[in-house]
Coordinates of C-alpha atoms and ligand atoms in Angstrom, one line a residue:
X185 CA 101.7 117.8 63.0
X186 CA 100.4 119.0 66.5
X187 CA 102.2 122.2 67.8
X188 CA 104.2 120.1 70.4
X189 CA 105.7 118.4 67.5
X190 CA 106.2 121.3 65.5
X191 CA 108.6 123.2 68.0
X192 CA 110.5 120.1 68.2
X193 CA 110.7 119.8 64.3
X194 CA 111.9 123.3 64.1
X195 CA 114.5 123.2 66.7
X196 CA 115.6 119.8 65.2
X197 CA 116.3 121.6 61.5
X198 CA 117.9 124.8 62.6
X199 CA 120.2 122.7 64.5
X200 CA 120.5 120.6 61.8
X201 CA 121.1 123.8 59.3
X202 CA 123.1 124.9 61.7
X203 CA 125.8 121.9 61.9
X204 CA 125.2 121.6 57.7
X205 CA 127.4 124.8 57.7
X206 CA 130.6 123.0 59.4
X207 CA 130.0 120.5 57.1
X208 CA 132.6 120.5 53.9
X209 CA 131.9 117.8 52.2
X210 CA 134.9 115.9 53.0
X211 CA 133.3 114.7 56.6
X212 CA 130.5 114.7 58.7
X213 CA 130.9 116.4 62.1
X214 CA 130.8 113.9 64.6
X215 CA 127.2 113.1 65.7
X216 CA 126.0 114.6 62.8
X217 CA 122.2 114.5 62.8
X218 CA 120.7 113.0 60.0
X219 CA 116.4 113.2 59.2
X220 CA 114.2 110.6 59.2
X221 CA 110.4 110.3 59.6
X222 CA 110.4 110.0 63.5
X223 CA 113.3 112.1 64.5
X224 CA 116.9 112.6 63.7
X225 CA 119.8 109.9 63.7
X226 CA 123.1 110.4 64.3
X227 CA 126.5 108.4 64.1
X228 CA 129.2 108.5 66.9
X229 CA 132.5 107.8 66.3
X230 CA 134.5 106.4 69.0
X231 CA 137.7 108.2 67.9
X232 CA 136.0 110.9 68.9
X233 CA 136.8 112.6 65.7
X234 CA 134.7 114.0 62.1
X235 CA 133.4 111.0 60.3
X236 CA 135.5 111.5 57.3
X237 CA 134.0 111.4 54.0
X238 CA 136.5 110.6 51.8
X239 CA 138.3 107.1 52.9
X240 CA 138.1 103.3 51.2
X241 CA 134.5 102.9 52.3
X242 CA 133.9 106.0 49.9
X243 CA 135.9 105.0 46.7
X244 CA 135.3 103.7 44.2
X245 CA 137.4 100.3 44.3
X246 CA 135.8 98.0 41.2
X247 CA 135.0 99.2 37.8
X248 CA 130.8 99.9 38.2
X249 CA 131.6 103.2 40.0
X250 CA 129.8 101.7 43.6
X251 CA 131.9 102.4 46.7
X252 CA 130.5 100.4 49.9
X253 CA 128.8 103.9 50.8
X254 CA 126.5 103.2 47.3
X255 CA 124.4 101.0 49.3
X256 CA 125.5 101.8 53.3
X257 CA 124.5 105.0 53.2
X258 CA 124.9 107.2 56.7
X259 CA 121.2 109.3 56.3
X260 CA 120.0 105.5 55.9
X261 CA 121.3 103.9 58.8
X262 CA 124.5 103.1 56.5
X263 CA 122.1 100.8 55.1
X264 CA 119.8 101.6 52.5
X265 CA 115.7 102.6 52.7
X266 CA 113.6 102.3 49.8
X267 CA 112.5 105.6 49.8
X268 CA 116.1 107.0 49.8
X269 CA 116.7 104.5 46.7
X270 CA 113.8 106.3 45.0
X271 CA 115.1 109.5 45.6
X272 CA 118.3 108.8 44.3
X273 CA 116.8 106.9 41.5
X274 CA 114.8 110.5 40.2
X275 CA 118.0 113.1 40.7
X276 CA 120.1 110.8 38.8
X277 CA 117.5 109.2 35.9
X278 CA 118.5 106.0 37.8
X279 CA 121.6 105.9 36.5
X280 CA 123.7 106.5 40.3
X281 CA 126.3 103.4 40.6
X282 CA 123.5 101.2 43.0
X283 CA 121.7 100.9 39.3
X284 CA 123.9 98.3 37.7
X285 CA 122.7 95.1 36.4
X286 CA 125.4 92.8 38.4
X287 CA 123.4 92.4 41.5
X288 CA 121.2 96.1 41.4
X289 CA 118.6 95.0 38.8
X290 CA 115.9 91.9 39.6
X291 CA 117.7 89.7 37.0
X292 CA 121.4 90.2 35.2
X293 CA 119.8 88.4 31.9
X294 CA 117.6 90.1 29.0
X295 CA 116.8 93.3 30.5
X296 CA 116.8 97.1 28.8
X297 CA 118.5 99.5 31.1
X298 CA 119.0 102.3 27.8
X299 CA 116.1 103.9 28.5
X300 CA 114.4 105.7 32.5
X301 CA 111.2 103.1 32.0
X302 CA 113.2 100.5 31.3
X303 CA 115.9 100.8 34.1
X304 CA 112.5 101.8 36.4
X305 CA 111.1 98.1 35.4
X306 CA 114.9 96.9 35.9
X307 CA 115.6 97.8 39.2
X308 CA 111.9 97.4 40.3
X309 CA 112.9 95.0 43.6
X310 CA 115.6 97.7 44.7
X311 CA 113.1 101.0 43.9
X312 CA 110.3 99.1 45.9
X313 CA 112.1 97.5 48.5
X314 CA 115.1 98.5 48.9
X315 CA 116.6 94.3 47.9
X316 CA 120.0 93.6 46.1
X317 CA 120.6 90.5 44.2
X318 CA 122.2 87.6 46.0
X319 CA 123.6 84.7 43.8
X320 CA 125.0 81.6 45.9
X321 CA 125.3 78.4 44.4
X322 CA 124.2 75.1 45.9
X323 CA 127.0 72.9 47.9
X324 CA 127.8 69.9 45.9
X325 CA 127.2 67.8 49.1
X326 CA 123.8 69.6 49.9
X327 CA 121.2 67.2 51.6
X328 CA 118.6 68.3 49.2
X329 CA 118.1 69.0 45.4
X330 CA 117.0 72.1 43.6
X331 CA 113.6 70.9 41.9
X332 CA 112.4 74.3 40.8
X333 CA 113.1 77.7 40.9
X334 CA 109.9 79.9 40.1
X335 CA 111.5 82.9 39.4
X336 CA 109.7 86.2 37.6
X337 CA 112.3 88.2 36.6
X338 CA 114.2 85.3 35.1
X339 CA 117.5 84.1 36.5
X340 CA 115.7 80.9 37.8
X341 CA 118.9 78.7 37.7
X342 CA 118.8 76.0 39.8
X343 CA 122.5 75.5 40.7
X344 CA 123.1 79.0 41.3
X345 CA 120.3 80.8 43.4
X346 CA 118.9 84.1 43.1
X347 CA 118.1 85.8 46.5
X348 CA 116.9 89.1 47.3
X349 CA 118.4 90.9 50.4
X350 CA 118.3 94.1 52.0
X351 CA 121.9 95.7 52.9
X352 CA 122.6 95.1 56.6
X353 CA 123.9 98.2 58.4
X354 CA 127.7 98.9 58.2
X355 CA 127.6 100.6 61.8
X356 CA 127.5 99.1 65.4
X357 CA 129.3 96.5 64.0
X358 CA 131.6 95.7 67.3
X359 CA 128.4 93.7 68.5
X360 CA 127.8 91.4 66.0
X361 CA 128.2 87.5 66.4
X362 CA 128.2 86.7 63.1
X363 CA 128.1 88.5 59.2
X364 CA 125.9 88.6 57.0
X365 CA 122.0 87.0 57.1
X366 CA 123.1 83.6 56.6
X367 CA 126.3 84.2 58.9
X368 CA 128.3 82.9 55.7
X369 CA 131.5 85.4 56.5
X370 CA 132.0 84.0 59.7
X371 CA 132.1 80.2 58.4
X372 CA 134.8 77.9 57.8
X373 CA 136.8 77.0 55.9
X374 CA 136.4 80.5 53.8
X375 CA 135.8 82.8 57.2
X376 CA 136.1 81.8 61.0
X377 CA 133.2 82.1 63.6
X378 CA 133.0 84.5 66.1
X379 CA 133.1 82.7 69.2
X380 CA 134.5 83.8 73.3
X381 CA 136.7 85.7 73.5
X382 CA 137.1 87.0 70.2
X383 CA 140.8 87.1 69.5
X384 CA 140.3 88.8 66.0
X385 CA 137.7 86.8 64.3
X386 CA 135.5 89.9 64.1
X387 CA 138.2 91.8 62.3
X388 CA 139.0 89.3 59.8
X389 CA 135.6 88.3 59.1
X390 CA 135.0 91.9 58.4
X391 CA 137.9 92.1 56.3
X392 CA 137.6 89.2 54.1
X393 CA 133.6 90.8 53.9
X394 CA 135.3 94.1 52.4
X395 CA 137.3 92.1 49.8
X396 CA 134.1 89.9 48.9
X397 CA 132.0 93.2 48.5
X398 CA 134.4 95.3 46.6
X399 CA 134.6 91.7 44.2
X400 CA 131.3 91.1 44.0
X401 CA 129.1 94.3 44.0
X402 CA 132.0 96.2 43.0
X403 CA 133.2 94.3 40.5
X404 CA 137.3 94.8 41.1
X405 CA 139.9 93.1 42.2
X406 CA 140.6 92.7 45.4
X407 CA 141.4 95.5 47.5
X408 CA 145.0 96.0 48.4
X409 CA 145.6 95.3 52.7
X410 CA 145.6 99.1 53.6
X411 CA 142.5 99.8 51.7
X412 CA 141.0 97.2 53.7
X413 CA 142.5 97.6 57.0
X414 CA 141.4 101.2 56.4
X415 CA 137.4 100.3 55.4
X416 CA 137.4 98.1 58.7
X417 CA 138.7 100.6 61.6
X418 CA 136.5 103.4 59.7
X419 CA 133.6 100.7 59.8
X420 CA 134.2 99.3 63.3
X421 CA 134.7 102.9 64.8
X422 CA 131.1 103.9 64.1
X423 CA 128.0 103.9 66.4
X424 CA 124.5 104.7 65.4
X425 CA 121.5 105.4 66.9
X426 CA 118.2 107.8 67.0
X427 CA 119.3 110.4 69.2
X428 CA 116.4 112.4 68.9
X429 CA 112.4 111.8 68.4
X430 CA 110.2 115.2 67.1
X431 CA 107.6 114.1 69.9
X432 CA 109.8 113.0 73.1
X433 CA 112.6 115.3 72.6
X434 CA 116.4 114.7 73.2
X435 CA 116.6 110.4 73.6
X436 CA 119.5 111.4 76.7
X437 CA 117.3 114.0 78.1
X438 CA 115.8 113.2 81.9
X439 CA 118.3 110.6 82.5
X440 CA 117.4 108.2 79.0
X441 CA 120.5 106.6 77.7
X442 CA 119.4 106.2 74.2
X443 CA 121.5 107.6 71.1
X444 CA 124.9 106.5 70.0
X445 CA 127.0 108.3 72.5
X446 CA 125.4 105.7 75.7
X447 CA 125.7 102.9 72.9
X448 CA 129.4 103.5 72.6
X449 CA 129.8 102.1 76.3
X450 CA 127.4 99.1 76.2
X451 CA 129.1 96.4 76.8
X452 CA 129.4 93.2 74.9
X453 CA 131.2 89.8 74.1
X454 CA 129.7 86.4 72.5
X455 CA 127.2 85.0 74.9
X456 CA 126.6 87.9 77.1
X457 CA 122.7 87.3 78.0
X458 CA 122.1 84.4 76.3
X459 CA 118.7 83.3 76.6
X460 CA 119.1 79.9 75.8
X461 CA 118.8 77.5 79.0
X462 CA 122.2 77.9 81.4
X463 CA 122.5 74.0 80.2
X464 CA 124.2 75.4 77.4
X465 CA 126.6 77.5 78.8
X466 CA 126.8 79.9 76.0
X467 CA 127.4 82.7 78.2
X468 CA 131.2 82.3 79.5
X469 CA 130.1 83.9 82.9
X470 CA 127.7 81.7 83.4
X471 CA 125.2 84.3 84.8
X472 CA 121.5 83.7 84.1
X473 CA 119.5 85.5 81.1
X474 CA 117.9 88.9 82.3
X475 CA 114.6 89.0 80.2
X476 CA 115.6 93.4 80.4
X477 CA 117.4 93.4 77.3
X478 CA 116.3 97.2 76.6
X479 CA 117.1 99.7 79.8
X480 CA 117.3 103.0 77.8
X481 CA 114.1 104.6 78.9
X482 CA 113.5 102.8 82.0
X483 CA 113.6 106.7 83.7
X484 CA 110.8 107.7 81.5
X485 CA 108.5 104.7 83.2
X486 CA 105.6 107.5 84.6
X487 CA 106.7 110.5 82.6
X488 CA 104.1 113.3 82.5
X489 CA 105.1 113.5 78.6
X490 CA 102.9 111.3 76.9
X491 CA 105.3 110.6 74.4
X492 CA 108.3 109.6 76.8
X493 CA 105.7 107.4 78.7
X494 CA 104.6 105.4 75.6
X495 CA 108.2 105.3 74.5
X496 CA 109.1 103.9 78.1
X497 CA 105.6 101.7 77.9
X498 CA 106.7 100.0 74.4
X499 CA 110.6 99.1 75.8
X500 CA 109.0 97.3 79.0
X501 CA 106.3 95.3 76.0
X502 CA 109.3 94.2 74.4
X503 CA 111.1 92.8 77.7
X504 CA 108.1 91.3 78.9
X505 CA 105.3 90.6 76.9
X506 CA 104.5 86.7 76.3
X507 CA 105.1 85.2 73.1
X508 CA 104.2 81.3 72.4
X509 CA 107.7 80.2 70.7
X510 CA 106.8 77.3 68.7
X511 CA 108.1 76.0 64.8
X512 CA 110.8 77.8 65.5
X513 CA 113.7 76.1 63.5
X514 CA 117.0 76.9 65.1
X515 CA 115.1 77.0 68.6
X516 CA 112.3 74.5 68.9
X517 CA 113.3 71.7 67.0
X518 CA 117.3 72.0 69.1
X519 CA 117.7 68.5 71.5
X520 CA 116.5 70.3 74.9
X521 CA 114.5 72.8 74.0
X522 CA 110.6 72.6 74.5
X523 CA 108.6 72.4 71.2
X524 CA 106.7 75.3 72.5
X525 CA 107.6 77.5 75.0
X526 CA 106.7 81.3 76.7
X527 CA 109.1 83.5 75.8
X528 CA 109.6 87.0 74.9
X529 CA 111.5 89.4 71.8
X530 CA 114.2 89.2 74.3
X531 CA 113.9 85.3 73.9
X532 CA 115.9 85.9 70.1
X533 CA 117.2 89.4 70.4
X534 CA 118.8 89.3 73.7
X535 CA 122.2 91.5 73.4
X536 CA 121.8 94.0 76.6
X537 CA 120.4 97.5 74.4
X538 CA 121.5 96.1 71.2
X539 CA 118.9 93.2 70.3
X540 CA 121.1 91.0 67.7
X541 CA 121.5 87.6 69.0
X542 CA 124.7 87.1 71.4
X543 CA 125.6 84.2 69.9
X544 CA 125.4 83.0 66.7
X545 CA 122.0 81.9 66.1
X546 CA 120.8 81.4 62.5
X547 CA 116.5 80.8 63.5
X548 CA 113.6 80.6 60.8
X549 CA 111.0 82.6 62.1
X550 CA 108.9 82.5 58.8
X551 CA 109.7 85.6 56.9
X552 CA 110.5 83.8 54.1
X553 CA 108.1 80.9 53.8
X554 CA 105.6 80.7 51.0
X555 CA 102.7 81.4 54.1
X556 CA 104.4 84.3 55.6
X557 CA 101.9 86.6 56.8
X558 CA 103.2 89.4 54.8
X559 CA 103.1 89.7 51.4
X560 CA 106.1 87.7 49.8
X561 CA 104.7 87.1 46.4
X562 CA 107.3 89.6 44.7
X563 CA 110.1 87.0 45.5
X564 CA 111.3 83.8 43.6
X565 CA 110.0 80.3 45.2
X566 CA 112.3 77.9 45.0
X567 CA 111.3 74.0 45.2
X568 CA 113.8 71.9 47.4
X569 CA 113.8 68.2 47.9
X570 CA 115.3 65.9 50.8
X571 CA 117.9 63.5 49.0
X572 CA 117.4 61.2 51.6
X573 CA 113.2 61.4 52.6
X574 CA 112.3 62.9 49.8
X575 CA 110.5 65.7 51.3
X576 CA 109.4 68.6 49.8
X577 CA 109.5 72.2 51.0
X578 CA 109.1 75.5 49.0
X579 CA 110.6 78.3 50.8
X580 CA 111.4 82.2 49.1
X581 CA 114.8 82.1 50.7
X582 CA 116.7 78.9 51.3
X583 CA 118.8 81.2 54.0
X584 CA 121.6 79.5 55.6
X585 CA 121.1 76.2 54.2
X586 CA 122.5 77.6 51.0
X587 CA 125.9 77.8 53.3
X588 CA 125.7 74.3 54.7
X589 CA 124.3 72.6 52.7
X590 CA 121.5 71.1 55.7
X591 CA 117.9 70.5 55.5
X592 CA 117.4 71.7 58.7
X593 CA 118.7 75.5 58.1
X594 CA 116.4 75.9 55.3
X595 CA 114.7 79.7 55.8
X596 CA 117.5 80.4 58.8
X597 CA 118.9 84.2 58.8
X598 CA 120.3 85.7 61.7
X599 CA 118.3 88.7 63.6
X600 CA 119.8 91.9 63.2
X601 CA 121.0 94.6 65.1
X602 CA 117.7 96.6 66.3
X603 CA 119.6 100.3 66.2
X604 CA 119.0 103.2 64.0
X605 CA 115.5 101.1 62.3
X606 CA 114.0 104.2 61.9
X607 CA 116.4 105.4 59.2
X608 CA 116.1 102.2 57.0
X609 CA 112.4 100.6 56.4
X610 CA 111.8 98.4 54.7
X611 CA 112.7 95.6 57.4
X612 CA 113.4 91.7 57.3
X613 CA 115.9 90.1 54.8
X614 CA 113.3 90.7 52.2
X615 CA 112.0 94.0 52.9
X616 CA 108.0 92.7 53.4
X617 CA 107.5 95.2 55.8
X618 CA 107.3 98.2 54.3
X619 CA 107.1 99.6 58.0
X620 CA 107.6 98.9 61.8
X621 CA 104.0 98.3 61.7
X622 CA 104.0 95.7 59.4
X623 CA 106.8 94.3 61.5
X624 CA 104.3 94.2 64.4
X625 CA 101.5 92.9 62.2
X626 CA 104.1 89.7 61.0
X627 CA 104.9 89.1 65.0
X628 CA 100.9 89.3 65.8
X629 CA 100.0 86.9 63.0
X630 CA 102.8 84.4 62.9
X631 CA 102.9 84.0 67.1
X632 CA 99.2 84.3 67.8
X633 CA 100.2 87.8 69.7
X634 CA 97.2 89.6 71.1
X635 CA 98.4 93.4 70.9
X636 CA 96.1 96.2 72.4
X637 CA 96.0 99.4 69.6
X638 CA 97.5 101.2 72.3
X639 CA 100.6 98.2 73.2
X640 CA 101.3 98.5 69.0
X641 CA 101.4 102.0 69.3
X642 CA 104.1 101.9 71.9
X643 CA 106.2 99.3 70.7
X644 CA 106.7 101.1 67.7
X645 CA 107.0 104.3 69.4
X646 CA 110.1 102.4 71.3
X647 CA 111.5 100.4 68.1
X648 CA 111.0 104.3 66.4
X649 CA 113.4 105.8 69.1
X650 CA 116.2 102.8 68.9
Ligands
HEC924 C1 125.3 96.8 45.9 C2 125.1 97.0 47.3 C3 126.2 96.8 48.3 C4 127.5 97.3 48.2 C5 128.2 98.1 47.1 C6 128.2 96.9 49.5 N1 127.3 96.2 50.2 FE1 127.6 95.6 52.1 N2 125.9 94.5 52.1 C7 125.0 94.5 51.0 C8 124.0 93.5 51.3 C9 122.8 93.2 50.4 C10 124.3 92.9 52.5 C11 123.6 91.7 53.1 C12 123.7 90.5 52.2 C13 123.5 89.1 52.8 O1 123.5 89.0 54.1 O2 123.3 88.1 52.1 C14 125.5 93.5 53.0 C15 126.1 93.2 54.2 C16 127.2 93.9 54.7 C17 127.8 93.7 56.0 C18 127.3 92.7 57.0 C19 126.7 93.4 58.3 C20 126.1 92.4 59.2 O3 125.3 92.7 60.1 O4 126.4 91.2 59.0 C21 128.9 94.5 56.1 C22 129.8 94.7 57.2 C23 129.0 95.2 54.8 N3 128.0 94.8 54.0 C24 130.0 96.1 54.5 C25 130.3 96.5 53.2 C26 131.5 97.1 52.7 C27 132.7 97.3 53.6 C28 131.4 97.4 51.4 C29 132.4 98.0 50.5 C30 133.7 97.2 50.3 C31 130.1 97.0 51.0 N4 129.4 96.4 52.1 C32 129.5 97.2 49.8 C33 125.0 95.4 50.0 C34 126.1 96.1 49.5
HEC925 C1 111.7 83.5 67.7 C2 112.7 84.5 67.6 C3 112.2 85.9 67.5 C4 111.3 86.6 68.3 C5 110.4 86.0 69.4 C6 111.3 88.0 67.8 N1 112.1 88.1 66.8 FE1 112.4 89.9 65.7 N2 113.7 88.9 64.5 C7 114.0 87.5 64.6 C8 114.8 87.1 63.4 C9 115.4 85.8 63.1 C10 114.8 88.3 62.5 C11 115.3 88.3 61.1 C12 114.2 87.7 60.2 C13 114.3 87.9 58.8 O1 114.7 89.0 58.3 O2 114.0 87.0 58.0 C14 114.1 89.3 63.2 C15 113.9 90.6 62.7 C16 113.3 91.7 63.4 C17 113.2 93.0 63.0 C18 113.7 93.5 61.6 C19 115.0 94.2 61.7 C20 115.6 94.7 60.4 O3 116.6 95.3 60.4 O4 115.0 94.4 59.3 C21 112.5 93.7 63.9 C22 112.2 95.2 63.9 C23 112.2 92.8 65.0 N3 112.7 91.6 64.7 C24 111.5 93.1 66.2 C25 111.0 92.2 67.0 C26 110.0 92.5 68.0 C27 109.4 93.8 68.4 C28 109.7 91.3 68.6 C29 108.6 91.0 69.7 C30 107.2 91.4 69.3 C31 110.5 90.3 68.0 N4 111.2 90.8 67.0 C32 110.4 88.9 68.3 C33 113.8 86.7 65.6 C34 112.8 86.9 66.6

C-alpha cells in the first residue's frame, strides 16, 4: 500500500471500529460500512432507520437452518463472494446452513458430506465460485430436446437441469425490471411481468420470490403472508453502494454522487433510457436514449487526485467507448435491429446510475457458451436439439429458454444491477470471472474491444467505486 492509501485505510477502520461499538447485534446502524478489497460498502435504508438484524429475511423459515441472509449476505453485497464462502466455510468446518446438499453442494446424489474433505470436495462449485445449484425442468412444449447432459458432478438428468448460479443481490431492488437471471419470477402464468407503470407487479413478484426461496433453498413450507410482507418491505427498503474507495476518498466528497445515500433519489420506472431504437417506444415518455447512463463522478472529470481522475476517466469509457454489437441474441437477431451495430455498455445496461436493463431484456452475450472466452469448463454442457430443424447447440446454461421453452432464448440471462460489485466477485451467472478484470478481459475478447492498460485500469477503477 502507498502511504496515500494507508491514511485512508486507517481512517476507514477506526471509523469503522468506531460504528462496530453502536452495533448490538440485533441491527446495523444505518450506513453501516462494511470492508471490501477496494474500499468500504455500505447500505442505506430509506426508512431512515437501523437495518434491523433480526426480521424474516434473518430466520430461519424451512428445516436446513438457511435464512435468505445464508446466502444475501450485507458485507457481500447481500449477495455472496467466494471468498466470504471460504471464510465461512473454515470457522464453521463447512458445516454453516449455505453447506447443505439440497442446492449448496455440486450434485444432491452420492456424495460424503460426514467428513471436512469430503464436504470441501462437496461444495467445491460454491467454495470456488461462489455458485448455488439450480434445478428447472424442461417445458413439456419446449421447441427442442435434451440430447445430453455432460455433467461432472453427476445429476446429469435430462428432464430436470442442473444449473449453477451465483445469488443475485437482495438490495436496490426498487430498480429491477425483472427477477431472477432468467426473469422466471416475473413470468406468467406463475408470476406477472414488470411492465409501465408498475401497479404492484414488483411487489408480488418479490413476494411469490420469498415463498419460492424459503420452499426451495429453505426447504419449508411456505411462509405465512406477514413473514412475507415483512422480508419484502425490509428487502425493498435497502440501498447499496461503495460509499467509500481507500485511494479517492469519500465517493460524495467534491460534489460525486456516488454511495447509496444519492442512489436512494435516482429515479426510475420500466423504460426510462431505453436504448433500443424510439421505434419501439419502450420508454413511456418517449424521450430519446442518453448514451450517459453513469453521472456520479462527472465533477471529478480533471481532478488533481489521480485516483478521482481515473475513477471519473473509467465512468466516461463506459458511456462512450465503441463496442461492435453483433450475435447478440435478444438484440441482433430482433426484426429492426442491425445485425451489427456501434454501441456502447450503455447500449445493454442503460438504467440512469444503476446499469440493469430498463426493461426487460433477457440477451445472450456468451457467458455461457461452450467458447466463452473465460474458462467455463467447471460447468455441465448440456446438448439441445431443434425439434423442428434439427439443429444442434451445446450451451453451459440453457438460460431463459428453460422458462419458455424457445430456441431462440437459449443462453439468455438478464444483466444485473452494476451497484455494490466490489463486495461480491465472482461476477456473471456463473462466476467465470473471478475479478472485474476478468470481466474486462470477457468484454475485450468476445467484442473485439481494443482497451489501452491505462482505459482497463480506469474502468475498473470506476466499476470498483459503484
Ligand atoms: C441457498 C442460497 C439462497 C438462499 C437461502 C436464498 N437465495 Fe435468493 N437467490 C439465490 C440465487 C442463486 C439467486 C439467483 C438464481 C437465479 O436467478 O436462477 C437468488 C435470487 C434472489 C433474488 C432476485 C434478485 C434479482 O436481481 O432478480 C431475490 C430478490 C432473492 N434471491 C431474495 C431471497 C429471499 C427473500 C430469500 C429468503 C426467503 C432468499 N433469496 C434465499 C440464492 C439464495
Ligand atoms: C450486448 C450487451 C452488453 C454489453 C455491450 C455489455 N454488457 Fe455487461 N452484461 C450484459 C449481460 C447480459 C450480463 C449478464 C451476463 C451473464 O451473467 O451471463 C452482463 C454482466 C455484466 C457484469 C457482471 C455483473 C455481475 O453482477 O456479475 C459487469 C460487471 C458488466 N456486465 C460490465 C460491463 C461493462 C464494463 C461493459 C462495457 C465494456 C459491458 N458490461 C457491456 C450485457 C452487456
Amino acid at each position: 500500500m502507498r502511504p496515500s492509501q494507508l491514511t485512508s485505510f486507517v481512517v476507514a477502520m477506526v471509523l469503522l471500529g468506531s460504528m462496530t461499538e453502536s452495533a448490538n447485534g440485533q441491527s446495523l446502524p444505518n450506513l453501516f460500512p462494511l470492508p471490501n478489497r477496494s474500499g468500504l460498502l455500505e447500505t442505506y435504508n430509506v426508512n431512515h432507520a437501523p437495518i434491523s438484524l433480526t426480521g424474516a429475511f434473518f430466520q430461519s423459515l424451512g428445516t436446513n437452518g438457511r435464512s435468505c441472509a445464508s446466502c444475501h449476505r450485507p458485507a457481500e453485497g447481500w449477495s455472496v463472494s467466494a471468498a466470504g464462502v471460504q471464510l465461512r466455510f473454515l470457522l464453521t468446518q463447512g458445516l454453516d446452513p449455505i453447506f447443505r446438499t439440497n442446492d449448496g453442494s455440486d450434485c444432491d446424489q452420492n456424495i460424503d458430506t460426514s467428513s471436512v474433505q469430503g464436504r470441501r470436495q462437496a461444495y467445491s462449485l460454491l467454495l470456488n465460485r461462489g455458485l448455488i445449484r439450480i434445478a428447472l425442468s424442461v417445458p413439456a412444449d419446449a421447441e427442442f430436446t435434451v440430447q445430453g447432459v455432460s455433467n461432472p458432478y453427476g445429476c446429469g438428468d435430462t428432464s430436470t437441469l442442473s444449473m449453477y448460479r451465483r445469488p443475485l443481490p437482495a438490495t436496490n431492488l426498487e430498480f429491477l425490471s425483472t427477477l431472477m437471471w432468467d426473469g422466471r419470477e416475473s413470468t406468467p402464468p406463475s408470476t406477472v411481468k414488470i411492465t409501465y407503470p408498475d401497479t404492484g407487479q414488483l411487489l408480488a413478484d418479490l413476494a411469490h420470490q420469498a415463498m419460492d426461496a424459503t420452499t426451495g433453498h429453505a426447504q419449508g413450507a411456505a411462509p405465512t403472508p406477514a413473514q412475507i410482507h415483512d422480508i419484502v418491505s425490509f428487502e425493498t427498503a435497502l440501498r447499496t453502494a461503495q460509499a467509500f474507495d481507500y485511494q479517492a476518498g469519500l465517493l460524495s466528497d467534491a460534489r460525486a454522487t456516488g454511495g447509496p445515500v444519492a442512489l436512494a433519489s435516482q429515479q426510475f420506472f420500466i423504460g426510462i433510457n431505453d436504448s433500443f431504437p424510439a421505434s419501439f417506444a419502450f420508454n413511456p415518455t418517449g424521450a430519446p436514449f442518453n448514451p450517459n447512463i453513469f453521472n456520479l463522478f462527472n465533477a471529478w472529470t480533471n481532478s488533481r487526485s489521480s485516483s478521482r481522475a481515473s475513477i471519473a476517466r473509467g465512468q466516461a469509457i463506459f458511456n462512450s467507448k465503441p463496442i461492435t454489437i453483433s450475435s447478440v441474441a435478444g438484440i441482433n437477431d430482433v426484426d429492426g435491429l442491425p445485425a451489427s451495430f456501434s454501441g456502447t455498455c450503455g447500449t445493454c445496461h442503460d438504467s440512469p446510475n444503476v446499469g440493469d436493463h430498463s426493461v426487460s431484456a433477457a440477451l445472450n452475450i456468451g457467458v455461457a457458451d461452450v467458447t466463452s472466452p473465460l474458462d467455463v469448463s467447471y460447468l455441465p454442457v448440456f446438448t439441445l436439439a431443434n425439434k423442428v430443424t434439427n439443429k444442434v447447440v451445446q450451451t453451459t446454461d440453457p438460460g431463459r429458454a428453460l422458462i419458455t421453452g424457445k430456441w431462440a432464448d437459449i443462453g439468455k440471462v438478464k444483466g444485473p444491477i452494476l451497484r455494490g460489485l466490489a463486495s461480491r466477485a465472482p461476477y456473471f451467472h456463473n462466476g467465470s470471472a473471478a475479478t472485474l478484470a476478468d470481466v474486462i478481459v470477457f468484454y475485450e475478447m468476445r467484442f473485439n474491444i481494443g482497451f489501452t492498460p491505462q482505459e482497463k485500469a480506469d474502468l475498473i477503477a470506476f466499476l470498483n467505486s459503484l
